[in-house]
């Protein structure tokens, strides 16, 4: 079966072979419920504890601070809604370029008396400092700013933002789903109270994530029941997925420095090539994840370009996978002040552990041909 070259690692990373091997026993011979008192249950509990320790070590946290969830969306909702449920309604501030699983729960809080402010970003996608300081002066009760944007790859200085927030009144959260495994990540150094992680972005299984939670924060659970995960996330644990997450986290932490350098070099080569075809790269004046390139070719629709590249054997994206069904332009680019016409042309390339120099060179050749073809078709349509 034909398999295109995969250049959409920010959407999901393929399962790492070592992760698959670690999970397999828990999909067969090992099947105990971790809440059971017998040997099967004890082995499951030990496996979960080991995985929790690995995830914690990967981000410089204590194992008791790791709450396993079904993924990034649940973790973000757990912090935002869980903190809000035990806090007097006030101001919640979120970045203007947050993922929908932060934006939507924040908006839902309006129904129970919360005020929502979006923190503006500059033309590169960085938090606008003047707007941030205005919001800080209003003493927000809850703040959520993503560490690295899933579309542009822009990395925010979350540590500085958290340090400037009024600590006595503000609970600070960061969505670190895209940052995990692509840059060094230390929970303590960020100075936040909650941090969201996801397994499938780092070669772990789909359906596993974590909220790293400062012990000082009180959070109301979204799911009530048997009291698993310190009572914060009831439900029988998905042992296989949690085990896989632990292995993936360990592997990601071990390779992050070397991979960041390698992928950064590949991205530089990629952007040099696409620039020759007239592509405009977004946010290239800001700190970015080393694997991510978000760009547009003026006059060429992003969805059309992605479809043509797919036929040519290269899987990439026209934006975030979670918003691909939305025909509107990227809200990230609109927040950056990009013209909606240009924003509709946006394409994202994201690289990963299997991406090679040969992949970049072959993509560049295909990209040049596809862009030339589409430009020619556009010229014929305009001039007849």
Coordinates of C-alpha atoms in Angstrom, one line a residue:
X1 CA 0.0 0.0 0.0
X2 CA 1.2 3.5 -0.9
X3 CA 2.4 5.4 2.2
X4 CA 3.1 9.1 1.8
X5 CA 6.1 10.7 3.5
X6 CA 4.7 11.9 6.9
X7 CA 5.3 15.6 7.6
X8 CA 2.5 16.2 10.1
X9 CA 4.1 15.2 13.4
X10 CA 2.4 18.0 15.3
X11 CA -0.9 16.4 14.6
X12 CA 0.3 13.0 15.9
X13 CA 3.5 11.0 16.0
X14 CA 3.6 7.3 15.0
X15 CA 3.8 4.9 17.9
X16 CA 7.5 4.3 18.8
X17 CA 8.5 0.6 18.4
X18 CA 9.8 0.5 22.0
X19 CA 6.4 1.9 23.2
X20 CA 4.5 -0.7 21.3
X21 CA 6.6 -3.5 22.8
X22 CA 6.1 -2.2 26.3
X23 CA 2.3 -2.0 25.8
X24 CA 1.8 -5.4 24.2
X25 CA 1.8 -7.5 27.4
X26 CA -0.9 -5.2 28.8
X27 CA -3.1 -5.9 25.8
X28 CA -2.9 -9.6 26.4
X29 CA -1.5 -11.7 29.3
X30 CA -1.5 -8.8 31.8
X31 CA -5.0 -7.6 32.3
X32 CA -5.5 -6.8 35.9
X33 CA -7.5 -3.9 37.3
X34 CA -5.1 -1.6 39.2
X35 CA -7.7 -1.2 42.0
X36 CA -7.8 -5.0 42.7
X37 CA -6.1 -6.4 45.7
X38 CA -4.8 -9.6 44.1
X39 CA -1.6 -10.2 42.2
X40 CA -3.0 -9.2 38.8
X41 CA -4.1 -5.9 40.3
X42 CA -0.9 -5.3 42.2
X43 CA 1.1 -5.8 39.0
X44 CA -1.1 -3.3 37.2
X45 CA -0.7 -0.8 40.0
X46 CA 3.1 -1.2 39.9
X47 CA 3.1 -0.6 36.2
X48 CA 1.1 2.6 36.6
X49 CA 3.4 3.8 39.4
X50 CA 6.4 3.2 37.2
X51 CA 5.0 5.1 34.3
X52 CA 4.0 8.0 36.5
X53 CA 7.6 8.2 37.8
X54 CA 8.9 8.2 34.2
X55 CA 6.5 11.0 33.1
X56 CA 7.4 13.1 36.2
X57 CA 11.1 12.6 35.7
X58 CA 10.8 13.7 32.0
X59 CA 9.5 17.1 33.1
X60 CA 11.2 17.6 36.4
X61 CA 8.1 17.0 38.5
X62 CA 7.3 14.8 41.5
X63 CA 5.4 11.6 40.7
X64 CA 2.6 12.7 43.1
X65 CA 2.0 15.7 40.8
X66 CA 1.2 13.7 37.7
X67 CA -2.6 13.0 37.1
X68 CA -3.2 10.7 34.2
X69 CA -6.0 11.6 31.8
X70 CA -7.3 10.6 28.4
X71 CA -5.2 13.4 26.7
X72 CA -4.5 17.1 26.3
X73 CA -8.1 18.2 25.9
X74 CA -9.2 16.5 29.1
X75 CA -6.2 17.8 31.0
X76 CA -6.8 21.4 29.9
X77 CA -10.5 21.1 30.8
X78 CA -9.7 19.6 34.2
X79 CA -7.5 22.5 35.2
X80 CA -9.6 25.3 33.9
X81 CA -13.0 24.0 34.9
X82 CA -11.7 22.2 38.0
X83 CA -10.0 25.3 39.4
X84 CA -12.9 27.6 38.4
X85 CA -15.4 25.3 40.3
X86 CA -13.6 26.0 43.6
X87 CA -12.8 29.6 43.0
X88 CA -15.0 32.7 43.2
X89 CA -15.9 33.8 39.6
X90 CA -13.5 36.5 38.4
X91 CA -11.3 37.1 35.4
X92 CA -9.8 34.3 33.4
X93 CA -7.1 35.4 30.9
X94 CA -6.0 33.1 28.0
X95 CA -3.7 33.6 25.1
X96 CA -5.3 34.7 21.9
X97 CA -3.7 31.8 20.0
X98 CA -4.7 29.0 22.4
X99 CA -5.9 25.6 21.3
X100 CA -9.7 25.2 21.1
X101 CA -9.6 22.9 24.2
X102 CA -8.5 25.9 26.2
X103 CA -10.6 28.5 24.5
X104 CA -13.9 26.6 24.7
X105 CA -13.8 25.7 28.4
X106 CA -12.8 29.3 29.2
X107 CA -15.8 30.6 27.2
X108 CA -18.1 28.2 28.9
X109 CA -17.2 29.7 32.3
X110 CA -19.0 32.9 31.2
X111 CA -22.2 31.0 31.9
X112 CA -21.3 30.9 35.6
X113 CA -20.2 34.5 36.0
X114 CA -16.6 34.5 34.8
X115 CA -15.1 37.3 32.6
X116 CA -12.8 36.1 29.8
X117 CA -10.0 38.1 28.3
X118 CA -7.8 37.0 25.4
X119 CA -4.2 38.2 25.8
X120 CA -3.2 39.8 22.5
X121 CA -0.2 38.6 20.5
X122 CA 2.2 40.6 18.2
X123 CA 2.7 40.0 14.5
X124 CA 5.1 37.1 15.2
X125 CA 2.6 35.4 17.6
X126 CA 4.3 36.3 20.9
X127 CA 2.3 37.5 23.8
X128 CA 1.9 41.3 23.6
X129 CA 3.7 42.5 26.7
X130 CA 1.7 45.8 27.1
X131 CA -1.6 43.9 26.9
X132 CA -0.4 41.3 29.4
X133 CA 0.6 43.9 31.9
X134 CA -2.8 45.6 31.6
X135 CA -4.4 42.2 32.4
X136 CA -2.1 41.5 35.3
X137 CA -3.2 44.9 36.8
X138 CA -6.8 43.5 36.8
X139 CA -5.7 40.6 39.0
X140 CA -6.9 37.6 37.0
X141 CA -7.9 34.6 39.1
X142 CA -6.9 32.1 36.4
X143 CA -4.5 32.3 33.5
X144 CA -3.7 29.8 30.7
X145 CA -1.0 30.5 28.1
X146 CA 0.3 27.7 25.9
X147 CA 4.0 27.0 25.9
X148 CA 4.4 26.3 22.2
X149 CA 1.7 26.9 19.5
X150 CA 0.6 23.9 17.6
X151 CA 0.4 25.8 14.3
X152 CA 3.1 28.4 14.3
X153 CA 5.5 26.6 16.7
X154 CA 6.0 29.9 18.6
X155 CA 7.4 29.4 22.1
X156 CA 6.1 31.8 24.7
X157 CA 8.2 32.9 27.7
X158 CA 5.8 31.3 30.1
X159 CA 8.3 31.5 33.0
X160 CA 8.4 35.3 32.8
X161 CA 4.7 35.6 32.5
X162 CA 4.1 33.4 35.5
X163 CA 6.6 35.4 37.5
X164 CA 4.7 38.6 36.7
X165 CA 1.3 37.3 37.6
X166 CA 0.0 38.2 41.1
X167 CA 0.9 34.9 42.7
X168 CA -1.4 35.2 45.7
X169 CA -4.5 35.5 43.5
X170 CA -3.6 33.8 40.2
X171 CA -3.6 30.1 39.3
X172 CA -1.4 29.8 36.2
X173 CA -1.7 27.0 33.7
X174 CA 0.2 26.1 30.5
X175 CA -0.7 23.8 27.7
X176 CA 2.7 22.1 27.0
X177 CA 1.4 19.4 24.6
X178 CA 3.4 20.6 21.6
X179 CA 6.4 21.6 23.6
X180 CA 6.9 18.2 25.2
X181 CA 9.6 16.2 23.5
X182 CA 10.6 19.1 21.2
X183 CA 12.3 21.4 23.8
X184 CA 13.7 20.9 27.3
X185 CA 10.7 21.0 29.8
X186 CA 11.0 21.5 33.6
X187 CA 7.8 22.1 35.5
X188 CA 9.5 23.9 38.4
X189 CA 11.4 26.3 36.2
X190 CA 8.2 27.4 34.4
X191 CA 6.7 28.5 37.7
X192 CA 3.2 27.4 36.8
X193 CA 0.6 25.6 38.8
X194 CA -0.6 23.2 36.1
X195 CA 0.9 21.8 32.9
X196 CA -0.8 19.7 30.3
X197 CA 0.9 16.8 28.4
X198 CA -0.1 14.3 25.8
X199 CA 1.3 11.0 24.8
X200 CA 0.6 10.7 21.1
X201 CA 2.6 13.8 20.3
X202 CA 5.8 12.1 21.5
X203 CA 5.4 8.6 20.0
X204 CA 3.1 7.3 22.7
X205 CA -0.4 6.0 22.3
X206 CA -3.5 8.0 21.4
X207 CA -5.9 8.5 24.4
X208 CA -3.3 9.1 27.1
X209 CA -2.3 12.4 28.7
X210 CA -1.5 14.0 32.0
X211 CA -2.0 17.1 34.0
X212 CA 1.0 18.0 36.1
X213 CA -0.5 19.7 39.1
X214 CA 1.1 21.7 41.9
X215 CA -0.1 20.2 45.2
X216 CA -1.2 23.6 46.4
X217 CA -4.0 23.8 43.8
X218 CA -7.5 22.5 44.6
X219 CA -9.3 21.1 41.6
X220 CA -12.8 19.7 41.4
X221 CA -12.9 16.5 39.3
X222 CA -14.7 16.4 35.9
X223 CA -15.4 12.7 36.4
X224 CA -16.7 11.4 39.7
X225 CA -16.6 7.8 40.7
X226 CA -14.2 5.4 42.3
X227 CA -11.6 8.0 43.2
X228 CA -8.7 7.0 41.0
X229 CA -5.9 9.5 40.4
X230 CA -6.2 11.0 43.9
X231 CA -9.9 11.5 43.3
X232 CA -9.2 13.9 40.4
X233 CA -10.0 11.5 37.6
X234 CA -12.2 8.5 38.4
X235 CA -12.4 5.5 36.1
X236 CA -10.5 2.3 35.7
X237 CA -7.0 3.1 34.4
X238 CA -6.0 2.3 30.8
X239 CA -2.9 0.5 31.9
X240 CA -1.5 -0.3 28.5
X241 CA -1.8 3.4 27.4
X242 CA -0.3 4.6 30.6
X243 CA 2.6 2.2 30.4
X244 CA 3.2 3.4 26.8
X245 CA 3.1 7.0 27.9
X246 CA 5.8 6.4 30.5
X247 CA 8.1 4.8 28.0
X248 CA 7.5 7.5 25.4
X249 CA 8.2 10.2 28.0
X250 CA 11.5 8.6 29.0
X251 CA 12.6 8.2 25.3
X252 CA 11.6 11.8 24.5
X253 CA 13.5 13.3 27.5
X254 CA 16.6 11.3 26.6
X255 CA 16.7 12.5 22.9
X256 CA 15.2 16.0 23.1
X257 CA 18.5 18.0 22.9
X258 CA 20.0 16.1 20.0
X259 CA 16.7 15.9 18.1
X260 CA 16.1 19.6 18.5
X261 CA 19.4 20.4 16.8
X262 CA 18.8 17.8 14.0
X263 CA 15.3 19.0 13.3
X264 CA 16.3 22.6 13.4
X265 CA 18.8 22.0 10.6
X266 CA 16.2 20.2 8.5
X267 CA 13.7 23.0 9.0
X268 CA 16.3 25.6 7.9
X269 CA 16.8 23.6 4.7
X270 CA 13.1 23.2 4.2
X271 CA 12.4 26.9 4.5
X272 CA 15.2 27.9 2.2
X273 CA 13.7 25.6 -0.5
X274 CA 10.0 26.8 -0.1
X275 CA 11.2 30.4 0.0
X276 CA 12.5 30.0 -3.5
X277 CA 8.9 29.2 -4.6
X278 CA 7.6 32.4 -3.0
X279 CA 6.4 31.0 0.3
X280 CA 6.0 33.4 3.2
X281 CA 7.0 31.8 6.5
X282 CA 5.1 33.0 9.6
X283 CA 6.7 33.8 12.9
X284 CA 10.2 33.3 11.7
X285 CA 11.3 36.3 13.8
X286 CA 10.2 34.6 17.1
X287 CA 11.5 31.6 19.1
X288 CA 9.9 28.5 17.5
X289 CA 9.9 24.8 18.0
X290 CA 12.7 23.4 15.8
X291 CA 10.4 21.0 13.9
X292 CA 7.6 23.4 12.8
X293 CA 7.2 25.6 9.7
X294 CA 3.9 27.5 9.1
X295 CA 3.8 29.3 5.8
X296 CA 1.7 30.4 2.8
X297 CA 2.2 30.8 -0.9
X298 CA 0.3 34.0 -1.9
X299 CA -2.5 33.2 -4.4
X300 CA -2.6 29.5 -3.6
X301 CA -5.3 28.0 -1.4
X302 CA -3.8 26.1 1.5
X303 CA -6.3 23.2 1.3
X304 CA -5.7 22.8 -2.4
X305 CA -1.9 22.8 -1.9
X306 CA -2.2 20.2 0.9
X307 CA -4.3 18.0 -1.4
X308 CA -1.9 18.3 -4.3
X309 CA 1.1 17.5 -2.0
X310 CA -0.8 14.5 -0.6
X311 CA -1.2 13.1 -4.2
X312 CA 2.5 13.8 -4.7
X313 CA 3.3 11.6 -1.7
X314 CA 3.7 14.0 1.2
X315 CA 1.3 14.2 4.2
X316 CA 1.1 17.7 5.7
X317 CA -1.6 20.0 7.1
X318 CA -3.4 23.2 6.3
X319 CA -3.4 24.1 10.1
X320 CA -4.3 22.3 13.3
X321 CA -5.7 18.8 12.9
X322 CA -8.3 19.6 15.6
X323 CA -9.7 22.5 13.5
X324 CA -9.3 21.0 10.0
X325 CA -13.1 20.7 9.6
X326 CA -13.4 24.5 10.2
X327 CA -13.5 26.4 6.9
X328 CA -12.5 29.6 8.6
X329 CA -8.9 30.8 8.4
X330 CA -6.5 29.9 11.2
X331 CA -7.5 31.9 14.4
X332 CA -3.7 31.9 15.2
X333 CA -2.9 33.8 12.1
X334 CA -5.9 36.2 12.5
X335 CA -4.8 37.0 16.0
X336 CA -1.3 37.8 14.6
X337 CA -2.9 40.3 12.2
X338 CA -2.4 38.3 9.1
X339 CA -4.8 39.2 6.2
X340 CA -7.6 36.6 6.1
X341 CA -6.9 36.0 2.4
X342 CA -3.3 35.1 3.2
X343 CA -4.4 33.1 6.2
X344 CA -6.5 30.8 4.0
X345 CA -3.3 29.9 2.2
X346 CA -1.6 28.6 5.3
X347 CA 0.2 25.2 5.3
X348 CA 2.0 23.6 8.2
X349 CA 4.9 21.2 7.9
X350 CA 6.0 19.5 11.1
X351 CA 9.0 17.1 11.3
X352 CA 9.8 14.2 13.6
X353 CA 12.2 11.4 14.5
X354 CA 11.8 9.6 11.2
X355 CA 12.3 12.7 9.0
X356 CA 15.5 12.6 6.9
X357 CA 17.4 15.0 4.7
X358 CA 16.2 13.0 1.7
X359 CA 12.6 13.6 2.8
X360 CA 13.2 17.3 2.7
X361 CA 14.9 17.3 -0.7
X362 CA 12.2 15.2 -2.2
X363 CA 9.5 17.4 -0.7
X364 CA 11.2 20.5 -2.0
X365 CA 11.3 19.1 -5.5
X366 CA 7.6 18.1 -5.3
X367 CA 6.7 21.4 -3.7
X368 CA 8.3 23.4 -6.5
X369 CA 6.4 21.5 -9.2
X370 CA 3.1 21.6 -7.4
X371 CA 3.3 25.4 -6.8
X372 CA 4.3 26.0 -10.4
X373 CA 1.4 24.0 -11.6
X374 CA -1.1 25.8 -9.3
X375 CA 0.3 29.2 -10.3
X376 CA -0.1 28.3 -13.9
X377 CA -3.7 27.2 -13.4
X378 CA -4.4 30.4 -11.6
X379 CA -3.0 32.4 -14.4
X380 CA -5.1 30.6 -17.0
X381 CA -8.2 31.1 -14.9
X382 CA -7.5 34.8 -14.6
X383 CA -6.4 35.5 -18.2
X384 CA -8.3 32.8 -20.0

